[in-house]
């Protein structure tokens, strides 16, 4: 990653790495520790398994903030809608989700995940929530909205939390003029489920649902809930945690959700049966 940054960023920078090989710090604490040492006005928080494809991407980042004094933070993936559902940034709503990331899949194939609301153009699209693979923000924004290291001590929901808090008061956006490859695939297993429940129940203080504009979907909450039931059925999650997610999310209340719940609760059992057969 160091070589990728040096070869592509296109301006003066400082690389602040935090040694967390023993896993003592959560991601929020590590990011805050690094940000306190920063001397430049724009901070970029990124995963350590990315490769940049865009030449002079640093100049583009600075240009975005220079062109819009209201712009507080940017990322490469996010959504204009964050539901009450126990979810990450993705909503599954075609007119809300934004993404421009090349993602390496488990089989090694590189997939270009490009999602743009059909009626929105330009390189900067305002959103309510960001994915954390790459987030840039003004230093003064981080000082006002530091990562929640006391509440989030592990490695999930730091991105949802900080972007929701910022976007409740300031402008947050996804940009489409920076390209990178992300070499790991997101996992939504038992640890993610437990953190999703804790974040939405105890940590988040931003009123949900939150949106920019009105989704075209007649019932966006129902649509997001069902999209996540289908998404999570691909993960290895214990039945106990599945039931806890369903209870906390309130999915049982709508009988129309029951077929989706059935698929979610039985997916791993069926997969194991097929494997044995």
CSV table of C-alpha atoms in Angstrom, one decimal:
chain,number,residue,atom,x,y,z
A,1,UNK,CA,0.0,0.0,0.0
A,2,UNK,CA,2.9,2.4,0.8
A,3,UNK,CA,4.2,2.1,-2.8
A,4,UNK,CA,0.7,2.6,-4.2
A,5,UNK,CA,0.2,5.8,-2.3
A,6,UNK,CA,3.6,7.2,-3.1
A,7,UNK,CA,3.2,6.4,-6.9
A,8,UNK,CA,-0.3,7.9,-7.2
A,9,UNK,CA,-1.2,10.5,-4.6
A,10,UNK,CA,0.4,13.4,-6.5
A,11,UNK,CA,1.1,15.8,-3.7
A,12,UNK,CA,2.9,16.2,-0.4
A,13,UNK,CA,1.6,13.9,2.3
A,14,UNK,CA,2.5,12.1,5.6
A,15,UNK,CA,1.8,8.4,6.2
A,16,UNK,CA,0.8,7.8,9.8
A,17,UNK,CA,0.7,4.1,10.6
A,18,UNK,CA,-0.4,2.8,14.0
A,19,UNK,CA,1.1,-0.5,15.2
A,20,UNK,CA,-1.8,-2.6,16.2
A,21,UNK,CA,-0.3,-6.0,15.5
A,22,UNK,CA,-1.4,-7.3,18.9
A,23,UNK,CA,-5.0,-6.2,18.2
A,24,UNK,CA,-5.1,-4.2,21.5
A,25,UNK,CA,-6.8,-1.3,19.9
A,26,UNK,CA,-10.1,-1.2,18.0
A,27,UNK,CA,-10.2,0.6,14.7
A,28,UNK,CA,-11.7,3.8,16.2
A,29,UNK,CA,-8.9,4.1,18.7
A,30,UNK,CA,-6.2,3.4,16.1
A,31,UNK,CA,-7.7,6.1,13.7
A,32,UNK,CA,-8.0,8.7,16.5
A,33,UNK,CA,-4.4,7.9,17.6
A,34,UNK,CA,-3.2,8.5,14.1
A,35,UNK,CA,-5.3,11.6,13.5
A,36,UNK,CA,-3.9,13.3,16.6
A,37,UNK,CA,-0.4,13.2,15.0
A,38,UNK,CA,-1.5,14.6,11.6
A,39,UNK,CA,-0.2,18.0,10.5
A,40,UNK,CA,-2.2,18.5,7.3
A,41,UNK,CA,-5.7,19.9,6.9
A,42,UNK,CA,-7.2,16.8,5.1
A,43,UNK,CA,-7.2,13.4,6.7
A,44,UNK,CA,-7.6,10.1,4.8
A,45,UNK,CA,-8.5,7.0,6.7
A,46,UNK,CA,-8.2,3.8,4.6
A,47,UNK,CA,-7.8,0.1,4.9
A,48,UNK,CA,-4.4,-1.3,4.5
A,49,UNK,CA,-5.3,-3.7,1.6
A,50,UNK,CA,-6.0,-1.2,-1.2
A,51,UNK,CA,-4.2,-0.3,-4.4
A,52,UNK,CA,-4.9,3.1,-6.1
A,53,UNK,CA,-5.5,3.2,-9.8
A,54,UNK,CA,-6.1,7.0,-10.2
A,55,UNK,CA,-3.0,9.2,-10.8
A,56,UNK,CA,-3.0,12.3,-8.7
A,57,UNK,CA,-6.0,11.2,-6.6
A,58,UNK,CA,-4.7,13.3,-3.7
A,59,UNK,CA,-5.1,16.4,-5.8
A,60,UNK,CA,-8.7,15.4,-6.6
A,61,UNK,CA,-9.5,15.0,-2.9
A,62,UNK,CA,-8.1,18.4,-2.1
A,63,UNK,CA,-9.9,19.9,-5.1
A,64,UNK,CA,-13.3,18.6,-3.9
A,65,UNK,CA,-12.8,20.2,-0.5
A,66,UNK,CA,-11.5,23.4,-2.0
A,67,UNK,CA,-14.5,23.7,-4.4
A,68,UNK,CA,-17.1,23.3,-1.7
A,69,UNK,CA,-16.7,24.8,1.8
A,70,UNK,CA,-19.7,22.8,3.0
A,71,UNK,CA,-18.2,19.5,2.1
A,72,UNK,CA,-17.1,17.7,5.3
A,73,UNK,CA,-16.2,14.1,4.4
A,74,UNK,CA,-16.1,11.9,1.3
A,75,UNK,CA,-15.9,8.2,0.5
A,76,UNK,CA,-16.1,5.8,-2.4
A,77,UNK,CA,-19.3,4.0,-1.3
A,78,UNK,CA,-22.3,5.0,0.7
A,79,UNK,CA,-26.1,5.6,0.6
A,80,UNK,CA,-28.5,8.4,0.6
A,81,UNK,CA,-30.7,6.3,2.9
A,82,UNK,CA,-29.9,4.7,6.3
A,83,UNK,CA,-32.8,2.6,7.6
A,84,UNK,CA,-33.7,1.6,11.1
A,85,UNK,CA,-32.8,-1.9,10.1
A,86,UNK,CA,-29.7,-3.4,11.6
A,87,UNK,CA,-27.6,-2.9,8.6
A,88,UNK,CA,-24.4,-1.5,7.2
A,89,UNK,CA,-24.2,1.3,4.7
A,90,UNK,CA,-25.8,-0.6,1.8
A,91,UNK,CA,-29.6,-0.2,1.5
A,92,UNK,CA,-30.4,-2.1,-1.7
A,93,UNK,CA,-32.4,0.8,-3.0
A,94,UNK,CA,-31.4,1.6,-6.5
A,95,UNK,CA,-32.0,5.3,-6.2
A,96,UNK,CA,-30.0,5.7,-3.0
A,97,UNK,CA,-26.9,3.6,-3.1
A,98,UNK,CA,-23.6,4.9,-4.5
A,99,UNK,CA,-20.4,3.0,-5.1
A,100,UNK,CA,-17.2,3.0,-7.2
A,101,UNK,CA,-14.9,0.3,-5.9
A,102,UNK,CA,-13.1,-2.5,-7.6
A,103,UNK,CA,-13.5,-5.4,-5.2
A,104,UNK,CA,-11.5,-8.6,-5.2
A,105,UNK,CA,-13.8,-11.5,-4.7
A,106,UNK,CA,-12.9,-14.7,-2.7
A,107,UNK,CA,-12.1,-16.5,-6.0
A,108,UNK,CA,-9.5,-13.8,-6.9
A,109,UNK,CA,-11.6,-12.1,-9.6
A,110,UNK,CA,-11.7,-8.3,-9.6
A,111,UNK,CA,-15.3,-7.0,-9.8
A,112,UNK,CA,-16.0,-3.3,-10.5
A,113,UNK,CA,-18.9,-2.4,-8.2
A,114,UNK,CA,-20.3,0.7,-9.8
A,115,UNK,CA,-23.6,1.9,-8.5
A,116,UNK,CA,-25.1,5.4,-9.2
A,117,UNK,CA,-28.7,6.6,-8.6
A,118,UNK,CA,-30.1,6.9,-12.1
A,119,UNK,CA,-31.1,10.6,-12.0
A,120,UNK,CA,-28.0,11.9,-10.4
A,121,UNK,CA,-24.9,13.0,-12.3
A,122,UNK,CA,-21.5,14.5,-11.5
A,123,UNK,CA,-18.5,13.2,-9.5
A,124,UNK,CA,-19.9,14.2,-6.1
A,125,UNK,CA,-23.2,12.8,-4.8
A,126,UNK,CA,-24.3,13.7,-1.2
A,127,UNK,CA,-25.1,10.7,1.0
A,128,UNK,CA,-26.1,10.0,4.7
A,129,UNK,CA,-23.7,7.1,5.4
A,130,UNK,CA,-20.3,6.0,4.1
A,131,UNK,CA,-18.4,2.7,3.8
A,132,UNK,CA,-15.1,2.8,5.6
A,133,UNK,CA,-12.7,1.3,3.1
A,134,UNK,CA,-11.6,4.9,2.3
A,135,UNK,CA,-12.9,8.0,4.0
A,136,UNK,CA,-11.4,11.5,3.7
A,137,UNK,CA,-12.4,14.4,5.9
A,138,UNK,CA,-11.3,17.8,6.9
A,139,UNK,CA,-9.2,17.7,10.1
A,140,UNK,CA,-11.5,20.2,11.8
A,141,UNK,CA,-14.4,17.8,11.1
A,142,UNK,CA,-12.5,14.9,12.7
A,143,UNK,CA,-11.9,17.1,15.7
A,144,UNK,CA,-15.6,17.8,16.0
A,145,UNK,CA,-16.6,14.2,15.2
A,146,UNK,CA,-13.8,11.8,16.4
A,147,UNK,CA,-14.2,8.1,16.0
A,148,UNK,CA,-16.2,6.6,18.9
A,149,UNK,CA,-13.4,4.7,20.5
A,150,UNK,CA,-15.1,4.3,23.8
A,151,UNK,CA,-18.3,2.9,22.4
A,152,UNK,CA,-16.9,1.0,19.4
A,153,UNK,CA,-13.9,-1.1,20.5
A,154,UNK,CA,-13.8,-3.6,17.7
A,155,UNK,CA,-13.8,-3.3,13.9
A,156,UNK,CA,-17.3,-2.8,12.8
A,157,UNK,CA,-19.7,0.2,12.4
A,158,UNK,CA,-17.0,2.8,13.0
A,159,UNK,CA,-17.8,4.0,9.4
A,160,UNK,CA,-21.6,4.0,9.8
A,161,UNK,CA,-21.3,5.8,13.1
A,162,UNK,CA,-18.9,8.6,12.2
A,163,UNK,CA,-20.6,9.3,8.8
A,164,UNK,CA,-24.1,9.4,10.3
A,165,UNK,CA,-23.0,11.8,13.0
A,166,UNK,CA,-21.2,14.1,10.5
A,167,UNK,CA,-24.0,13.9,7.9
A,168,UNK,CA,-26.6,14.9,10.5
A,169,UNK,CA,-25.0,18.3,10.6
A,170,UNK,CA,-22.6,18.6,7.6
A,171,UNK,CA,-22.4,17.6,4.0
A,172,UNK,CA,-21.0,14.0,3.3
A,173,UNK,CA,-20.6,12.6,-0.2
A,174,UNK,CA,-19.5,9.7,-2.4
A,175,UNK,CA,-17.0,10.7,-5.1
A,176,UNK,CA,-16.6,9.0,-8.5
A,177,UNK,CA,-13.3,10.2,-9.7
A,178,UNK,CA,-11.0,8.1,-7.4
A,179,UNK,CA,-10.5,4.5,-8.4
A,180,UNK,CA,-8.9,1.8,-6.2
A,181,UNK,CA,-8.9,-2.0,-5.8
A,182,UNK,CA,-9.9,-3.4,-2.4
A,183,UNK,CA,-8.3,-6.8,-1.9
A,184,UNK,CA,-10.5,-8.2,0.9
A,185,UNK,CA,-14.1,-9.1,0.9
A,186,UNK,CA,-16.5,-7.9,3.5
A,187,UNK,CA,-17.8,-10.5,6.0
A,188,UNK,CA,-21.0,-10.2,8.0
A,189,UNK,CA,-20.6,-13.1,10.4
A,190,UNK,CA,-21.4,-13.5,14.1
A,191,UNK,CA,-19.1,-10.7,15.2
A,192,UNK,CA,-20.7,-8.3,12.8
A,193,UNK,CA,-24.2,-9.4,13.9
A,194,UNK,CA,-23.4,-8.8,17.5
A,195,UNK,CA,-22.0,-5.4,16.8
A,196,UNK,CA,-24.9,-4.5,14.5
A,197,UNK,CA,-27.3,-5.2,17.4
A,198,UNK,CA,-25.2,-3.2,19.9
A,199,UNK,CA,-24.7,-0.3,17.6
A,200,UNK,CA,-28.3,0.2,16.7
A,201,UNK,CA,-29.6,-0.5,20.2
A,202,UNK,CA,-27.0,1.3,22.4
A,203,UNK,CA,-24.5,3.4,20.5
A,204,UNK,CA,-26.2,5.3,17.7
A,205,UNK,CA,-27.7,8.6,18.7
A,206,UNK,CA,-28.8,9.8,15.2
A,207,UNK,CA,-32.5,9.5,14.4
A,208,UNK,CA,-33.2,6.8,11.9
A,209,UNK,CA,-34.3,6.4,9.2
A,210,UNK,CA,-32.2,9.2,7.7
A,211,UNK,CA,-32.4,10.2,4.1
A,212,UNK,CA,-31.4,12.7,1.5
A,213,UNK,CA,-34.5,13.1,-0.7
A,214,UNK,CA,-37.4,10.7,-0.7
A,215,UNK,CA,-36.7,7.1,-1.9
A,216,UNK,CA,-38.8,5.9,-4.9
A,217,UNK,CA,-39.6,2.7,-3.0
A,218,UNK,CA,-43.1,3.0,-1.5
A,219,UNK,CA,-41.9,1.3,1.8
A,220,UNK,CA,-38.2,1.7,2.0
A,221,UNK,CA,-37.9,0.3,5.5
A,222,UNK,CA,-39.5,-3.0,4.4
A,223,UNK,CA,-37.4,-3.2,1.2
A,224,UNK,CA,-34.1,-2.6,3.1
A,225,UNK,CA,-35.0,-5.2,5.8
A,226,UNK,CA,-35.8,-7.8,3.1
A,227,UNK,CA,-32.6,-7.0,1.2
A,228,UNK,CA,-30.5,-7.6,4.3
A,229,UNK,CA,-32.3,-10.8,5.2
A,230,UNK,CA,-31.3,-12.1,1.7
A,231,UNK,CA,-27.8,-10.7,2.0
A,232,UNK,CA,-27.1,-12.2,5.4
A,233,UNK,CA,-28.3,-15.6,4.5
A,234,UNK,CA,-25.0,-16.1,2.5
A,235,UNK,CA,-23.0,-15.7,5.8
A,236,UNK,CA,-22.0,-18.2,8.4
A,237,UNK,CA,-24.1,-17.0,11.3
A,238,UNK,CA,-25.2,-19.0,14.3
A,239,UNK,CA,-28.9,-19.6,14.7
A,240,UNK,CA,-28.8,-17.9,18.1
A,241,UNK,CA,-27.4,-14.7,16.5
A,242,UNK,CA,-29.8,-14.9,13.6
A,243,UNK,CA,-32.7,-15.0,16.0
A,244,UNK,CA,-31.3,-12.1,18.0
A,245,UNK,CA,-30.9,-10.1,14.8
A,246,UNK,CA,-34.5,-10.8,13.8
A,247,UNK,CA,-35.9,-10.0,17.2
A,248,UNK,CA,-34.0,-6.7,17.6
A,249,UNK,CA,-34.8,-5.7,14.0
A,250,UNK,CA,-38.5,-6.4,14.5
A,251,UNK,CA,-38.8,-8.5,11.4
A,252,UNK,CA,-41.4,-10.8,12.8
A,253,UNK,CA,-44.0,-8.1,13.0
A,254,UNK,CA,-44.8,-8.1,9.3
A,255,UNK,CA,-46.1,-11.5,8.0
A,256,UNK,CA,-44.9,-10.5,4.5
A,257,UNK,CA,-41.3,-10.9,5.9
A,258,UNK,CA,-41.8,-14.5,7.0
A,259,UNK,CA,-40.7,-16.1,3.7
A,260,UNK,CA,-37.5,-14.0,3.9
A,261,UNK,CA,-37.0,-14.9,7.5
A,262,UNK,CA,-37.4,-18.6,6.7
A,263,UNK,CA,-34.7,-18.3,4.0
A,264,UNK,CA,-32.4,-16.5,6.4
A,265,UNK,CA,-32.8,-18.9,9.3
A,266,UNK,CA,-32.5,-22.1,7.2
A,267,UNK,CA,-29.8,-21.1,4.7
A,268,UNK,CA,-26.7,-22.6,6.5
A,269,UNK,CA,-28.6,-25.7,7.5
A,270,UNK,CA,-29.5,-26.4,3.8
A,271,UNK,CA,-25.9,-25.6,2.7
A,272,UNK,CA,-24.5,-28.1,5.2
A,273,UNK,CA,-27.1,-30.7,4.0
A,274,UNK,CA,-26.1,-30.2,0.4
A,275,UNK,CA,-22.4,-30.5,1.3
A,276,UNK,CA,-22.9,-33.8,3.0
A,277,UNK,CA,-25.0,-35.1,0.2
